[in-house]
Amino acid sequence: MLSEDLQLHIDPAPNPGHRIFLQRLLRDHNHRTSTVRGPDAQLLNIVVVAQQSTTVGGLVALTYWGWLIIELLALEAGIQGQGLGTQLVTMAEAEARRRGCTRAHTTTYAHQGLDFYRKRGYRIVGQLDDYPDGYTLYWLQKDL
């Protein structure tokens, strides 16, 4: 039962600070109820820049709890197939090891990067079928 002085509503323009606030609440709860600490996530951002100083791709990841979490890896269509994706993952894994990480994980679809990651030693550890209908989202993990 909701207290009369509290309201619920969908915010059409969420404040970026709201996520930080909720993360702090969850972190405080974890400190009270478990031994889980952090994460004190560090951003790992690798940019692919063309000669004209134009960004044409890159990788965005986080490192925490001894893990490399690859969130995004994308390259413009004209530069795909040149080994840049492999270089990005190799650089991210090397930096993650330097930061003390021993494992990595990411998510992808078959039409995006499933074969790409599997060729680099990632293995499927879970999947979500029909997300969206007709597609499967894969969770992948690798020991570094």
PDB file of C-alpha atoms in Angstrom:
ATOM      1  CA  MET A   1       0.000   0.000   0.000  1.00  0.00           C
ATOM      2  CA  LEU A   2       1.410   3.356  -1.051  1.00  0.00           C
ATOM      3  CA  SER A   3       1.537   6.131   1.513  1.00  0.00           C
ATOM      4  CA  GLU A   4      -0.782   9.018   0.664  1.00  0.00           C
ATOM      5  CA  ASP A   5       2.132  11.452   0.472  1.00  0.00           C
ATOM      6  CA  LEU A   6       3.982   9.367  -2.168  1.00  0.00           C
ATOM      7  CA  GLN A   7       3.249   9.312  -5.881  1.00  0.00           C
ATOM      8  CA  LEU A   8       4.430   7.218  -8.820  1.00  0.00           C
ATOM      9  CA  HIS A   9       4.762   8.652 -12.308  1.00  0.00           C
ATOM     10  CA  ILE A  10       6.596   8.024 -15.571  1.00  0.00           C
ATOM     11  CA  ASP A  11       9.102  10.779 -16.244  1.00  0.00           C
ATOM     12  CA  PRO A  12       9.083  11.715 -19.956  1.00  0.00           C
ATOM     13  CA  ALA A  13      12.523  13.378 -19.668  1.00  0.00           C
ATOM     14  CA  PRO A  14      14.532  11.510 -17.023  1.00  0.00           C
ATOM     15  CA  ASN A  15      17.208  13.368 -15.124  1.00  0.00           C
ATOM     16  CA  PRO A  16      20.631  11.675 -15.578  1.00  0.00           C
ATOM     17  CA  GLY A  17      21.158  12.131 -11.846  1.00  0.00           C
ATOM     18  CA  HIS A  18      18.250   9.784 -11.154  1.00  0.00           C
ATOM     19  CA  ARG A  19      20.299   6.749 -12.231  1.00  0.00           C
ATOM     20  CA  ILE A  20      23.188   7.814  -9.999  1.00  0.00           C
ATOM     21  CA  PHE A  21      20.778   8.281  -7.092  1.00  0.00           C
ATOM     22  CA  LEU A  22      19.286   4.786  -7.581  1.00  0.00           C
ATOM     23  CA  GLN A  23      22.747   3.231  -7.872  1.00  0.00           C
ATOM     24  CA  ARG A  24      23.709   4.859  -4.567  1.00  0.00           C
ATOM     25  CA  LEU A  25      20.553   3.481  -2.909  1.00  0.00           C
ATOM     26  CA  LEU A  26      21.337  -0.018  -4.190  1.00  0.00           C
ATOM     27  CA  ARG A  27      24.980   0.267  -3.138  1.00  0.00           C
ATOM     28  CA  ASP A  28      23.908   1.378   0.369  1.00  0.00           C
ATOM     29  CA  HIS A  29      21.533  -1.601   0.570  1.00  0.00           C
ATOM     30  CA  ASN A  30      24.301  -3.990  -0.535  1.00  0.00           C
ATOM     31  CA  HIS A  31      26.641  -2.605   2.124  1.00  0.00           C
ATOM     32  CA  ARG A  32      24.013  -3.270   4.790  1.00  0.00           C
ATOM     33  CA  THR A  33      22.994  -6.741   3.601  1.00  0.00           C
ATOM     34  CA  SER A  34      25.998  -8.401   1.927  1.00  0.00           C
ATOM     35  CA  THR A  35      29.750  -8.373   1.418  1.00  0.00           C
ATOM     36  CA  VAL A  36      29.323  -7.011  -2.134  1.00  0.00           C
ATOM     37  CA  ARG A  37      31.143  -3.715  -2.512  1.00  0.00           C
ATOM     38  CA  GLY A  38      31.382  -1.242  -5.352  1.00  0.00           C
ATOM     39  CA  PRO A  39      31.660  -1.413  -8.144  1.00  0.00           C
ATOM     40  CA  ASP A  40      34.075   1.396  -8.527  1.00  0.00           C
ATOM     41  CA  ALA A  41      33.771   1.110 -12.282  1.00  0.00           C
ATOM     42  CA  GLN A  42      36.433   2.575 -14.523  1.00  0.00           C
ATOM     43  CA  LEU A  43      35.483   3.589 -18.046  1.00  0.00           C
ATOM     44  CA  LEU A  44      37.514   2.093 -20.866  1.00  0.00           C
ATOM     45  CA  ASN A  45      36.968   4.024 -24.072  1.00  0.00           C
ATOM     46  CA  ILE A  46      38.886   3.285 -27.299  1.00  0.00           C
ATOM     47  CA  VAL A  47      38.212   5.504 -30.298  1.00  0.00           C
ATOM     48  CA  VAL A  48      38.933   4.826 -33.974  1.00  0.00           C
ATOM     49  CA  VAL A  49      39.724   8.135 -35.691  1.00  0.00           C
ATOM     50  CA  ALA A  50      40.146   8.707 -39.430  1.00  0.00           C
ATOM     51  CA  GLN A  51      42.828  11.018 -40.842  1.00  0.00           C
ATOM     52  CA  GLN A  52      40.353  13.912 -40.891  1.00  0.00           C
ATOM     53  CA  SER A  53      39.992  13.573 -37.100  1.00  0.00           C
ATOM     54  CA  THR A  54      36.547  12.070 -37.592  1.00  0.00           C
ATOM     55  CA  THR A  55      35.436   9.308 -35.253  1.00  0.00           C
ATOM     56  CA  VAL A  56      34.553   6.213 -37.303  1.00  0.00           C
ATOM     57  CA  GLY A  57      34.116   3.633 -34.556  1.00  0.00           C
ATOM     58  CA  GLY A  58      35.294   2.381 -31.237  1.00  0.00           C
ATOM     59  CA  LEU A  59      34.687   0.399 -28.093  1.00  0.00           C
ATOM     60  CA  VAL A  60      33.087   1.402 -24.803  1.00  0.00           C
ATOM     61  CA  ALA A  61      33.615  -0.816 -21.783  1.00  0.00           C
ATOM     62  CA  LEU A  62      33.818  -0.791 -18.018  1.00  0.00           C
ATOM     63  CA  THR A  63      36.186  -2.580 -15.666  1.00  0.00           C
ATOM     64  CA  TYR A  64      35.174  -3.555 -12.150  1.00  0.00           C
ATOM     65  CA  TRP A  65      35.113  -6.549  -9.777  1.00  0.00           C
ATOM     66  CA  GLY A  66      37.927  -8.066 -11.862  1.00  0.00           C
ATOM     67  CA  TRP A  67      35.798  -8.010 -15.018  1.00  0.00           C
ATOM     68  CA  LEU A  68      35.967  -6.290 -18.382  1.00  0.00           C
ATOM     69  CA  ILE A  69      32.416  -5.504 -19.513  1.00  0.00           C
ATOM     70  CA  ILE A  70      32.265  -4.644 -23.212  1.00  0.00           C
ATOM     71  CA  GLU A  71      29.151  -2.519 -23.644  1.00  0.00           C
ATOM     72  CA  LEU A  72      29.544  -1.283 -27.217  1.00  0.00           C
ATOM     73  CA  LEU A  73      31.772  -2.093 -30.164  1.00  0.00           C
ATOM     74  CA  ALA A  74      30.931  -0.555 -33.520  1.00  0.00           C
ATOM     75  CA  LEU A  75      32.677   0.492 -36.722  1.00  0.00           C
ATOM     76  CA  GLU A  76      31.386   2.349 -39.749  1.00  0.00           C
ATOM     77  CA  ALA A  77      30.529  -0.056 -42.567  1.00  0.00           C
ATOM     78  CA  GLY A  78      33.360   1.171 -44.815  1.00  0.00           C
ATOM     79  CA  ILE A  79      36.090   0.152 -42.367  1.00  0.00           C
ATOM     80  CA  GLN A  80      34.710  -3.204 -41.248  1.00  0.00           C
ATOM     81  CA  GLY A  81      36.595  -6.358 -42.203  1.00  0.00           C
ATOM     82  CA  GLN A  82      40.055  -4.816 -41.757  1.00  0.00           C
ATOM     83  CA  GLY A  83      40.803  -6.329 -38.343  1.00  0.00           C
ATOM     84  CA  LEU A  84      39.961  -3.182 -36.387  1.00  0.00           C
ATOM     85  CA  GLY A  85      37.362  -4.977 -34.264  1.00  0.00           C
ATOM     86  CA  THR A  86      39.960  -7.545 -33.256  1.00  0.00           C
ATOM     87  CA  GLN A  87      42.421  -4.765 -32.434  1.00  0.00           C
ATOM     88  CA  LEU A  88      39.812  -2.996 -30.297  1.00  0.00           C
ATOM     89  CA  VAL A  89      39.014  -6.140 -28.298  1.00  0.00           C
ATOM     90  CA  THR A  90      42.707  -7.016 -27.952  1.00  0.00           C
ATOM     91  CA  MET A  91      43.495  -3.511 -26.667  1.00  0.00           C
ATOM     92  CA  ALA A  92      40.552  -3.563 -24.255  1.00  0.00           C
ATOM     93  CA  GLU A  93      41.520  -6.982 -22.895  1.00  0.00           C
ATOM     94  CA  ALA A  94      45.152  -5.897 -22.449  1.00  0.00           C
ATOM     95  CA  GLU A  95      44.110  -2.752 -20.576  1.00  0.00           C
ATOM     96  CA  ALA A  96      41.655  -4.782 -18.489  1.00  0.00           C
ATOM     97  CA  ARG A  97      44.447  -7.205 -17.510  1.00  0.00           C
ATOM     98  CA  ARG A  98      46.623  -4.205 -16.596  1.00  0.00           C
ATOM     99  CA  ARG A  99      43.747  -3.087 -14.339  1.00  0.00           C
ATOM    100  CA  GLY A 100      43.672  -6.505 -12.672  1.00  0.00           C
ATOM    101  CA  CYS A 101      40.784  -8.083 -14.562  1.00  0.00           C
ATOM    102  CA  THR A 102      40.760 -11.827 -15.070  1.00  0.00           C
ATOM    103  CA  ARG A 103      37.476 -12.237 -16.966  1.00  0.00           C
ATOM    104  CA  ALA A 104      35.386 -10.458 -19.598  1.00  0.00           C
ATOM    105  CA  HIS A 105      31.757 -10.500 -20.690  1.00  0.00           C
ATOM    106  CA  THR A 106      29.526  -8.924 -23.294  1.00  0.00           C
ATOM    107  CA  THR A 107      26.189  -9.391 -25.028  1.00  0.00           C
ATOM    108  CA  THR A 108      25.473  -9.647 -28.744  1.00  0.00           C
ATOM    109  CA  TYR A 109      23.135 -11.045 -31.365  1.00  0.00           C
ATOM    110  CA  ALA A 110      24.049 -13.619 -34.015  1.00  0.00           C
ATOM    111  CA  HIS A 111      23.813 -11.003 -36.783  1.00  0.00           C
ATOM    112  CA  GLN A 112      26.004  -8.561 -34.865  1.00  0.00           C
ATOM    113  CA  GLY A 113      29.037 -10.222 -33.370  1.00  0.00           C
ATOM    114  CA  LEU A 114      28.392 -13.739 -32.075  1.00  0.00           C
ATOM    115  CA  ASP A 115      30.888 -15.405 -34.424  1.00  0.00           C
ATOM    116  CA  PHE A 116      33.342 -12.527 -33.988  1.00  0.00           C
ATOM    117  CA  TYR A 117      33.476 -12.964 -30.201  1.00  0.00           C
ATOM    118  CA  ARG A 118      33.489 -16.777 -30.317  1.00  0.00           C
ATOM    119  CA  LYS A 119      36.540 -16.688 -32.617  1.00  0.00           C
ATOM    120  CA  ARG A 120      38.265 -14.620 -29.925  1.00  0.00           C
ATOM    121  CA  GLY A 121      37.662 -17.145 -27.158  1.00  0.00           C
ATOM    122  CA  TYR A 122      34.326 -15.948 -25.774  1.00  0.00           C
ATOM    123  CA  ARG A 123      31.812 -18.657 -24.957  1.00  0.00           C
ATOM    124  CA  ILE A 124      28.057 -18.477 -24.639  1.00  0.00           C
ATOM    125  CA  VAL A 125      26.951 -18.579 -20.999  1.00  0.00           C
ATOM    126  CA  GLY A 126      23.313 -17.624 -21.501  1.00  0.00           C
ATOM    127  CA  GLN A 127      20.745 -16.507 -23.971  1.00  0.00           C
ATOM    128  CA  LEU A 128      17.405 -14.733 -24.124  1.00  0.00           C
ATOM    129  CA  ASP A 129      15.226 -16.043 -26.950  1.00  0.00           C
ATOM    130  CA  ASP A 130      12.743 -13.895 -28.862  1.00  0.00           C
ATOM    131  CA  TYR A 131      14.356 -10.639 -27.786  1.00  0.00           C
ATOM    132  CA  PRO A 132      12.840  -9.288 -30.027  1.00  0.00           C
ATOM    133  CA  ASP A 133      10.701 -11.942 -31.688  1.00  0.00           C
ATOM    134  CA  GLY A 134      12.819 -14.162 -33.908  1.00  0.00           C
ATOM    135  CA  TYR A 135      16.145 -13.042 -32.417  1.00  0.00           C
ATOM    136  CA  THR A 136      18.307 -14.321 -29.580  1.00  0.00           C
ATOM    137  CA  LEU A 137      20.446 -12.165 -27.309  1.00  0.00           C
ATOM    138  CA  TYR A 138      23.581 -14.008 -26.192  1.00  0.00           C
ATOM    139  CA  TRP A 139      25.660 -13.485 -23.051  1.00  0.00           C
ATOM    140  CA  LEU A 140      29.319 -14.287 -23.620  1.00  0.00           C
ATOM    141  CA  GLN A 141      32.219 -14.746 -21.221  1.00  0.00           C
ATOM    142  CA  LYS A 142      35.957 -15.187 -21.549  1.00  0.00           C
ATOM    143  CA  ASP A 143      38.755 -15.847 -19.090  1.00  0.00           C
ATOM    144  CA  LEU A 144      41.521 -13.302 -19.664  1.00  0.00           C
TER     145      LEU A 144
END
